[in-house]
Amino acid sequence: MITLYINENKKMGHINPEIYGHFSEHLGRCIYEGLYVGENSEIPNVNGMRTDVVEALKELKVPVLRWPGGCFADEYHWKDGVGPKDKRKKMVNTNWGGVTEDNSFGTHEFFELCEQLGCKTYVNGNVGSGTVQEMSEWVEYMTLDGVSPMADWRRENGREKPWKVDYFGVGNENWGCGGNMTPDYYAHLYRRYQTYIRCYDKNAPIFKICGGANADDYEWTDVVLRECFRNPAPPEAHGFMDGLSVHYYAGVEKGIHKGSATDFDEAVWFNTLARALYIEEVLTRHSAIMDTYDPEKKIGMMVDEWGCWHDVEPGTNPGFLYQQNTMRDALTAGVSLNIFNKHCDRIKMACIAQIVNVLQSVILTEGKKMLLTPTYHVFHMYKHHQDAELVESWLEGAGKIGLKEQEMVPDVQESVSVDKDGVLTITLNNLSPEEERQMEVVLTKKEPSRIEAKIVRGRMQSYNTFEEPEQVKEEAFTQIQVTDRGLSFTMPACSVMMIRVK
Ligand code: AHR
């Protein structure tokens, strides 16, 4: 028996909705085909955005969308993507398959998409191959209400009022595809570039994100904070940044062959989940460095790329990073989101990579068809954590499972929050591919008036196809007994659960 204790009277921090964020890049079929099909497409769309995908994403309450990259961001020249579409310059997408990018999805289209989704906007600027002036003028184009060359040009292009840029990223992976910079060099560029991200409307501040480390590169975090946060820290501001990004993919560590997305055995199952859970150590160690510079936690950690990175589907363009999504991905999402919740004192945003048709997507498309992946269903169940308060919770009786000593994982993992209406959301993962677990939940408040539970379950390798799109789906879970101490139930093997208790 595993017992989950919940002390709902002890609040541990606010779960920023943006922890449930998404990332969209000009990569493969993410933007084109996945999100945007153009006004003249036979696929039903509103202003070019495909209706089926937008409607499904609205169900997730997508809180924020990051765009245009990724590696693409540091080669993107925004001026090529505004104005009449037939006059927009074409370019080669050198990072992703060498395909022609026709720039038909640009700044105006991005904001249209975010308006349809009702989400916040996260625009990622170009440091690697762009100038300070180019970045500064983009911000002016997007956010200035007054008279200026850029604001006037925006109006000529059909948008009278400025948009709200909630988050602005100053470069992406500048240790790699964003310019192969050293941390010192990037830090000094960051200080300069961010100076010209002007805030034209004091009521609409732009949250500046400094480019962060690759996974466990702790030196990067230390150097950029030393140079950009504390040195010097103007008293009224957070140094020069509001957030620092970090990227972590389960599957691209050195020396590890990524492997098939769907064809894997139990050893690979545990290896992937162990690597997914390693993100907690990575985030804890980056947090500890952030604490030395910023003990008051003024700046946020933005995990703006995370997820599983497998081999592409056989027969697809290797540069398009199109991969299937099984229960292994669902469990990776479940444990990662629980970890982000538990570190919500520092983590203010996390964007899964990527929203449609690339890496660990929540949606896959094929022509007119669309399917929801197991990861989608996890995000759908977990959405109740958005904007809630994390509460103290812990497990007793949970064990470690696995096939190798260095790849042992917890059998059950959890996080719990309470929303403004006093409803608890409990999210649980059973990482055992074969064994169910007897669970007991001890609640502070006995005799709940309402219990609602959902589950996503399957075999390790279960996934949805366009022929059978509902192999894995969210289902009601009704086998919960109310006891003197709280709740009791059997949690099926290989499952992600969500219980709401009032
Ligand atoms: O998400 C795919 C790529 O992974 C992004 O473009 C880059 O930032 C990261 O390396």
XYZ file of N, CA, C and O in Angstrom, residues 351-481:
524
model
N 7.889 25.218 -21.521
C 7.245 25.061 -22.829
C 7.644 23.709 -23.404
O 8.833 23.483 -23.685
N 6.663 22.844 -23.571
C 6.980 21.536 -24.151
C 7.335 21.733 -25.625
O 6.757 22.575 -26.317
N 8.336 20.919 -26.061
C 8.800 21.012 -27.445
C 8.328 19.765 -28.192
O 8.729 18.672 -27.826
N 7.508 20.029 -29.199
C 6.865 21.250 -29.633
C 5.376 20.962 -29.816
O 4.979 19.808 -29.917
N 4.594 21.999 -30.038
C 3.146 21.884 -29.880
C 2.477 20.916 -30.878
O 1.625 20.123 -30.497
N 2.874 20.970 -32.159
C 2.258 20.107 -33.180
C 3.342 19.534 -34.103
O 4.215 20.277 -34.582
N 3.304 18.239 -34.320
C 4.101 17.564 -35.369
C 5.618 17.582 -35.191
O 6.338 17.201 -36.119
N 6.125 18.052 -34.078
C 7.584 18.093 -33.875
C 7.904 17.620 -32.457
O 7.329 18.118 -31.482
N 8.807 16.658 -32.345
C 9.221 16.103 -31.052
C 7.987 15.665 -30.241
O 7.099 15.026 -30.773
N 7.974 16.025 -28.935
C 6.901 15.486 -28.085
C 5.629 16.330 -28.196
O 5.284 17.097 -27.281
N 4.919 16.148 -29.274
C 3.775 17.019 -29.557
C 2.507 16.578 -28.839
O 2.330 15.398 -28.556
N 1.636 17.536 -28.635
C 0.327 17.192 -28.101
C -0.652 16.836 -29.226
O -1.662 16.182 -28.991
N -0.325 17.272 -30.448
C -1.192 17.002 -31.605
C -0.330 16.590 -32.792
O 0.751 17.167 -33.002
N -0.807 15.605 -33.553
C -0.173 15.253 -34.828
C -1.209 15.444 -35.927
O -2.412 15.198 -35.708
N -0.737 15.866 -37.099
C -1.657 16.022 -38.224
C -1.126 15.284 -39.443
O 0.074 15.063 -39.589
N -2.078 14.926 -40.305
C -1.730 14.322 -41.599
C -2.803 14.800 -42.555
O -3.965 14.368 -42.442
N -2.450 15.720 -43.428
C -3.473 16.308 -44.295
C -4.591 16.887 -43.449
O -4.351 17.654 -42.522
N -5.825 16.438 -43.772
C -6.989 16.959 -43.036
C -7.146 16.319 -41.667
O -7.960 16.749 -40.857
N -6.423 15.217 -41.457
C -6.635 14.472 -40.204
C -5.799 15.036 -39.059
O -4.718 15.582 -39.277
N -6.302 14.814 -37.868
C -5.607 15.280 -36.679
C -5.792 14.234 -35.592
O -6.842 13.598 -35.522
N -4.779 14.019 -34.771
C -4.986 13.148 -33.600
C -4.393 13.799 -32.362
O -3.475 14.622 -32.446
N -4.954 13.408 -31.244
C -4.462 13.874 -29.948
C -3.536 12.801 -29.403
O -3.894 11.624 -29.364
N -2.345 13.179 -28.990
C -1.382 12.194 -28.497
C -1.639 11.900 -27.010
O -2.321 12.670 -26.320
N -1.036 10.830 -26.484
C -1.127 10.594 -25.036
C -0.677 11.809 -24.227
O -1.249 12.122 -23.181
N 0.330 12.523 -24.728
C 0.809 13.722 -24.014
C -0.289 14.788 -23.943
O -0.418 15.497 -22.942
N -1.091 14.899 -25.007
C -2.207 15.856 -24.989
C -3.105 15.565 -23.787
O -3.502 16.479 -23.046
N -3.431 14.277 -23.612
C -4.388 13.934 -22.554
C -3.824 14.235 -21.170
O -4.563 14.588 -20.257
N -2.509 14.108 -21.028
C -1.895 14.461 -19.739
C -2.039 15.966 -19.502
O -2.462 16.403 -18.424
N -1.732 16.763 -20.510
C -1.892 18.215 -20.359
C -3.353 18.572 -20.061
O -3.628 19.492 -19.304
N -4.258 17.836 -20.666
C -5.680 18.130 -20.451
C -6.069 17.859 -19.000
O -6.792 18.637 -18.374
N -5.560 16.754 -18.443
C -5.895 16.440 -17.045
C -5.209 17.412 -16.083
O -5.777 17.799 -15.066
N -3.983 17.768 -16.421
C -3.183 18.597 -15.499
C -3.565 20.086 -15.557
O -3.050 20.878 -14.781
N -4.428 20.470 -16.504
C -4.668 21.910 -16.671
C -5.246 22.546 -15.404
O -5.131 23.753 -15.199
N -5.842 21.719 -14.555
C -6.432 22.280 -13.329
C -5.384 22.810 -12.360
O -5.715 23.531 -11.422
N -4.130 22.428 -12.556
C -3.069 22.985 -11.697
C -2.766 24.446 -12.031
O -2.178 25.148 -11.209
N -3.143 24.859 -13.246
C -2.778 26.218 -13.669
C -3.385 27.244 -12.724
O -4.585 27.227 -12.470
N -2.550 28.128 -12.221
C -2.992 29.238 -11.369
C -3.433 28.779 -9.975
O -4.022 29.559 -9.229
N -3.168 27.531 -9.633
C -3.544 27.024 -8.311
C -2.345 27.155 -7.368
O -1.262 27.574 -7.766
N -2.569 26.801 -6.098
C -1.485 26.838 -5.110
C -1.010 25.413 -4.866
O -1.818 24.524 -4.548
N 0.295 25.228 -4.992
C 0.869 23.926 -4.639
C 0.687 23.715 -3.142
O 0.885 24.641 -2.357
N 0.282 22.505 -2.745
C 0.187 22.231 -1.308
C 1.146 21.107 -0.933
O 1.583 20.331 -1.782
N 1.446 21.063 0.350
C 2.385 20.040 0.817
C 1.782 18.646 0.606
O 0.617 18.406 0.915
N 2.582 17.755 0.073
C 2.136 16.368 -0.105
C 3.359 15.468 -0.109
O 4.451 15.899 -0.489
N 3.190 14.249 0.337
C 4.297 13.298 0.299
C 3.748 11.871 0.297
O 2.601 11.631 0.676
N 4.584 10.979 -0.174
C 4.194 9.567 -0.280
C 4.927 8.737 0.752
O 6.117 8.951 0.997
N 4.227 7.794 1.323
C 4.885 6.793 2.168
C 4.582 5.424 1.592
O 3.454 5.149 1.163
N 5.613 4.593 1.567
C 5.419 3.234 1.056
C 5.742 3.090 -0.417
O 5.660 1.990 -0.969
N 6.106 4.215 -1.072
C 6.484 4.118 -2.489
C 7.867 3.482 -2.581
O 8.701 3.656 -1.691
N 8.103 2.750 -3.648
C 9.390 2.069 -3.791
C 10.121 2.528 -5.039
O 9.708 3.473 -5.709
N 11.217 1.843 -5.304
C 11.985 2.116 -6.527
C 11.871 0.901 -7.425
O 11.942 -0.236 -6.945
N 11.709 1.135 -8.702
C 11.628 0.030 -9.651
C 12.584 0.285 -10.812
O 12.977 1.430 -11.065
N 12.962 -0.772 -11.516
C 13.855 -0.626 -12.663
C 14.641 -1.893 -12.884
O 14.506 -2.864 -12.127
N 15.456 -1.893 -13.921
C 16.230 -3.081 -14.254
C 17.709 -2.902 -13.950
O 18.442 -3.866 -13.838
N 18.159 -1.640 -13.837
C 19.571 -1.368 -13.557
C 19.650 -0.421 -12.378
O 18.829 0.511 -12.272
N 20.684 -0.619 -11.569
C 20.781 0.185 -10.352
C 20.776 1.692 -10.640
O 20.151 2.471 -9.936
N 21.478 2.097 -11.707
C 21.585 3.546 -11.977
C 20.365 4.097 -12.718
O 20.314 5.295 -12.999
N 19.399 3.224 -13.012
C 18.205 3.703 -13.718
C 16.928 3.355 -12.957
O 15.887 3.098 -13.553
N 17.028 3.336 -11.625
C 15.836 3.059 -10.826
C 14.959 4.318 -10.787
O 15.465 5.440 -10.737
N 13.663 4.107 -10.806
C 12.732 5.250 -10.764
C 11.679 4.973 -9.681
O 11.457 3.818 -9.317
N 11.043 6.019 -9.160
C 9.981 5.775 -8.179
C 8.820 5.037 -8.840
O 8.534 5.271 -10.027
N 8.145 4.166 -8.093
C 7.003 3.486 -8.723
C 5.819 4.436 -8.891
O 5.096 4.383 -9.884
N 5.641 5.334 -7.913
C 4.545 6.307 -8.008
C 5.122 7.694 -7.716
O 6.021 7.835 -6.882
N 4.588 8.699 -8.404
C 5.081 10.070 -8.223
C 3.877 10.998 -8.303
O 2.905 10.695 -9.005
N 3.906 12.114 -7.602
C 2.700 12.938 -7.460
C 2.983 14.427 -7.285
O 4.110 14.821 -6.966
N 1.953 15.235 -7.465
C 1.922 16.600 -6.928
C 0.450 16.957 -6.694
O -0.449 16.336 -7.275
N 0.248 17.943 -5.813
C -1.122 18.295 -5.418
C -1.237 19.820 -5.327
O -0.328 20.487 -4.826
N -2.354 20.341 -5.815
C -2.588 21.788 -5.676
C -4.034 22.027 -5.244
O -4.879 21.122 -5.312
N -4.282 23.253 -4.816
C -5.662 23.633 -4.478
C -5.996 24.914 -5.234
O -5.169 25.826 -5.302
N -7.178 24.950 -5.824
C -7.512 26.147 -6.604
C -8.303 27.144 -5.762
O -8.577 26.914 -4.578
N -8.699 28.248 -6.379
C -9.331 29.328 -5.593
C -10.701 28.921 -5.056
O -11.212 29.532 -4.118
N -11.298 27.877 -5.627
C -12.581 27.393 -5.107
C -12.404 26.293 -4.067
O -13.371 25.633 -3.672
N -11.168 26.058 -3.686
C -10.908 25.039 -2.664
C -10.905 23.619 -3.202
O -10.952 22.651 -2.434
N -10.842 23.467 -4.513
C -10.820 22.108 -5.091
C -9.367 21.638 -5.189
O -8.503 22.338 -5.732
N -9.125 20.438 -4.646
C -7.785 19.853 -4.743
C -7.631 19.173 -6.092
O -8.557 18.510 -6.564
N -6.455 19.321 -6.705
C -6.119 18.527 -7.885
C -4.913 17.670 -7.532
O -3.866 18.191 -7.144
N -5.108 16.357 -7.633
C -4.033 15.404 -7.325
C -3.626 14.772 -8.661
O -4.485 14.239 -9.371
N -2.362 14.846 -9.006
C -1.917 14.150 -10.227
C -0.870 13.112 -9.842
O 0.070 13.395 -9.105
N -1.090 11.909 -10.342
C -0.299 10.735 -9.942
C 0.173 9.980 -11.167
O -0.552 9.880 -12.170
N 1.369 9.428 -11.072
C 1.895 8.589 -12.154
C 2.288 7.240 -11.593
O 3.012 7.179 -10.584
N 1.845 6.172 -12.231
C 2.352 4.834 -11.903
C 3.350 4.445 -12.990
O 2.961 4.166 -14.138
N 4.622 4.440 -12.648
C 5.676 4.235 -13.645
C 5.939 2.765 -13.934
O 6.755 2.441 -14.809
N 5.266 1.882 -13.208
C 5.482 0.458 -13.480
C 4.742 0.061 -14.760
O 3.532 0.284 -14.874
N 5.438 -0.552 -15.708
C 4.749 -0.915 -16.946
C 3.770 -2.063 -16.761
O 2.851 -2.231 -17.561
N 3.925 -2.843 -15.692
C 3.111 -4.051 -15.550
C 2.301 -4.142 -14.262
O 1.356 -4.899 -14.181
N 2.715 -3.430 -13.221
C 2.101 -3.679 -11.905
C 1.221 -2.524 -11.438
O 1.649 -1.373 -11.451
N 0.023 -2.894 -10.984
C -0.842 -1.893 -10.371
C -0.347 -1.588 -8.965
O 0.506 -2.306 -8.439
N -0.865 -0.559 -8.364
C -0.486 -0.192 -7.003
C -1.749 0.106 -6.183
O -2.668 0.776 -6.670
N -1.747 -0.380 -4.941
C -2.831 -0.039 -4.010
C -2.523 1.334 -3.444
O -1.428 1.553 -2.926
N -3.472 2.240 -3.549
C -3.220 3.622 -3.113
C -4.216 4.038 -2.038
O -5.406 3.709 -2.110
N -3.704 4.810 -1.104
C -4.566 5.453 -0.120
C -4.207 6.934 -0.124
O -3.026 7.282 -0.215
N -5.221 7.797 -0.066
C -4.957 9.238 0.011
C -5.503 9.728 1.346
O -6.691 9.541 1.642
N -4.635 10.313 2.154
C -5.073 10.841 3.448
C -5.302 12.341 3.297
O -4.387 13.095 2.948
N -6.546 12.735 3.522
C -6.928 14.138 3.335
C -7.079 14.836 4.677
O -7.474 14.201 5.679
N -6.805 16.132 4.705
C -7.023 16.905 5.928
C -8.526 17.042 6.172
O -9.024 16.876 7.270
N -9.225 17.352 5.061
C -10.674 17.538 5.174
C -11.352 16.206 4.826
O -11.229 15.715 3.699
N -12.053 15.627 5.793
C -12.721 14.340 5.536
C -14.080 14.569 4.849
O -14.551 15.682 4.742
N -14.665 13.492 4.446
C -15.979 13.501 3.801
C -16.090 14.497 2.652
O -16.828 15.488 2.716
N -15.335 14.279 1.609
C -15.405 15.198 0.463
C -16.792 15.206 -0.157
O -17.485 14.190 -0.177
N -17.196 16.387 -0.650
C -18.535 16.482 -1.244
C -18.519 16.128 -2.719
O -19.559 15.864 -3.305
N -17.331 16.161 -3.333
C -17.272 15.872 -4.774
C -15.937 15.236 -5.117
O -14.894 15.723 -4.699
N -15.993 14.132 -5.853
C -14.757 13.496 -6.323
C -14.924 13.219 -7.806
O -15.929 12.664 -8.238
N -13.926 13.620 -8.563
C -13.950 13.342 -10.004
C -12.547 12.880 -10.379
O -11.567 13.532 -10.015
N -12.454 11.745 -11.047
C -11.112 11.245 -11.402
C -11.061 10.868 -12.873
O -12.039 10.387 -13.449
N -9.894 11.091 -13.467
C -9.659 10.757 -14.878
C -8.361 9.966 -14.962
O -7.479 10.122 -14.104
N -8.255 9.168 -16.000
C -7.048 8.361 -16.147
C -6.657 8.250 -17.622
O -7.530 8.224 -18.506
N -5.358 8.191 -17.858
C -4.805 7.846 -19.171
C -3.950 6.618 -18.928
O -3.042 6.650 -18.085
N -4.260 5.538 -19.593
C -3.557 4.294 -19.328
C -3.342 3.516 -20.615
O -3.972 3.798 -21.627
N -2.476 2.532 -20.555
C -2.249 1.706 -21.735
C -1.094 0.765 -21.485
O -0.666 0.587 -20.342
N -0.616 0.165 -22.554
C 0.632 -0.572 -22.493
C 1.752 0.439 -22.743
O 1.511 1.509 -23.264
N 2.992 0.044 -22.395
C 4.106 0.988 -22.583
C 4.128 1.599 -23.968
O 4.392 2.773 -24.143
N 3.888 0.741 -24.967
C 4.065 1.193 -26.350
C 2.767 1.665 -27.005
O 2.753 1.897 -28.207
N 1.702 1.780 -26.231
C 0.428 2.203 -26.839
C 0.528 3.621 -27.384
O 1.083 4.508 -26.732
N -0.041 3.819 -28.562
C -0.077 5.161 -29.142
C -1.251 5.281 -30.110
O -1.870 4.276 -30.474
N -1.539 6.478 -30.495
C -2.659 6.743 -31.395
C -2.179 6.899 -32.827
O -1.133 7.513 -33.073
N -2.948 6.352 -33.749
C -2.630 6.513 -35.168
C -3.810 7.214 -35.843
O -4.898 7.315 -35.255
N -3.609 7.630 -37.084
C -4.705 8.292 -37.788
C -5.826 7.297 -38.094
O -6.977 7.692 -38.233
N -5.490 6.014 -38.138
C -6.510 4.982 -38.356
C -7.219 4.664 -37.041
O -8.418 4.426 -37.013
N -6.432 4.637 -35.951
C -7.020 4.341 -34.632
C -6.618 5.442 -33.650
O -5.687 5.282 -32.853
N -7.307 6.557 -33.725
C -6.862 7.734 -32.949
C -7.214 7.692 -31.469
O -6.825 8.594 -30.731
N -7.952 6.634 -31.040
C -8.361 6.639 -29.631
C -7.870 5.409 -28.892
O -8.541 4.904 -27.974
N -6.712 4.912 -29.281
C -6.107 3.806 -28.528
C -5.814 4.256 -27.098
O -5.974 3.517 -26.150
N -5.298 5.463 -27.005
C -5.003 6.047 -25.693
C -5.843 7.305 -25.568
O -5.767 8.191 -26.420
N -6.643 7.349 -24.523
C -7.460 8.554 -24.328
C -7.739 8.747 -22.848
O -7.486 7.850 -22.031
N -8.244 9.908 -22.543
C -8.593 10.207 -21.161
C -9.948 9.568 -20.868
O -10.888 9.722 -21.641
N -10.016 8.835 -19.742
C -11.276 8.181 -19.397
C -11.643 8.495 -17.951
O -10.762 8.768 -17.136
N -12.929 8.373 -17.661
C -13.348 8.553 -16.265
C -12.839 7.369 -15.453
O -12.799 6.233 -15.939
N -12.440 7.636 -14.220
C -11.996 6.573 -13.319
C -12.953 6.595 -12.126
O -12.985 7.569 -11.368
N -13.715 5.534 -11.995
C -14.799 5.578 -11.000
C -14.555 4.664 -9.800
O -15.346 4.656 -8.863
N -13.445 3.907 -9.835
C -13.247 2.918 -8.744
C -12.538 3.537 -7.538
O -11.484 3.051 -7.116
N -13.089 4.611 -7.007
C -12.476 5.230 -5.826
C -13.424 5.084 -4.641
O -14.608 5.414 -4.738
N -12.898 4.552 -3.532
C -13.722 4.431 -2.324
C -13.377 5.566 -1.354
O -12.205 5.917 -1.212
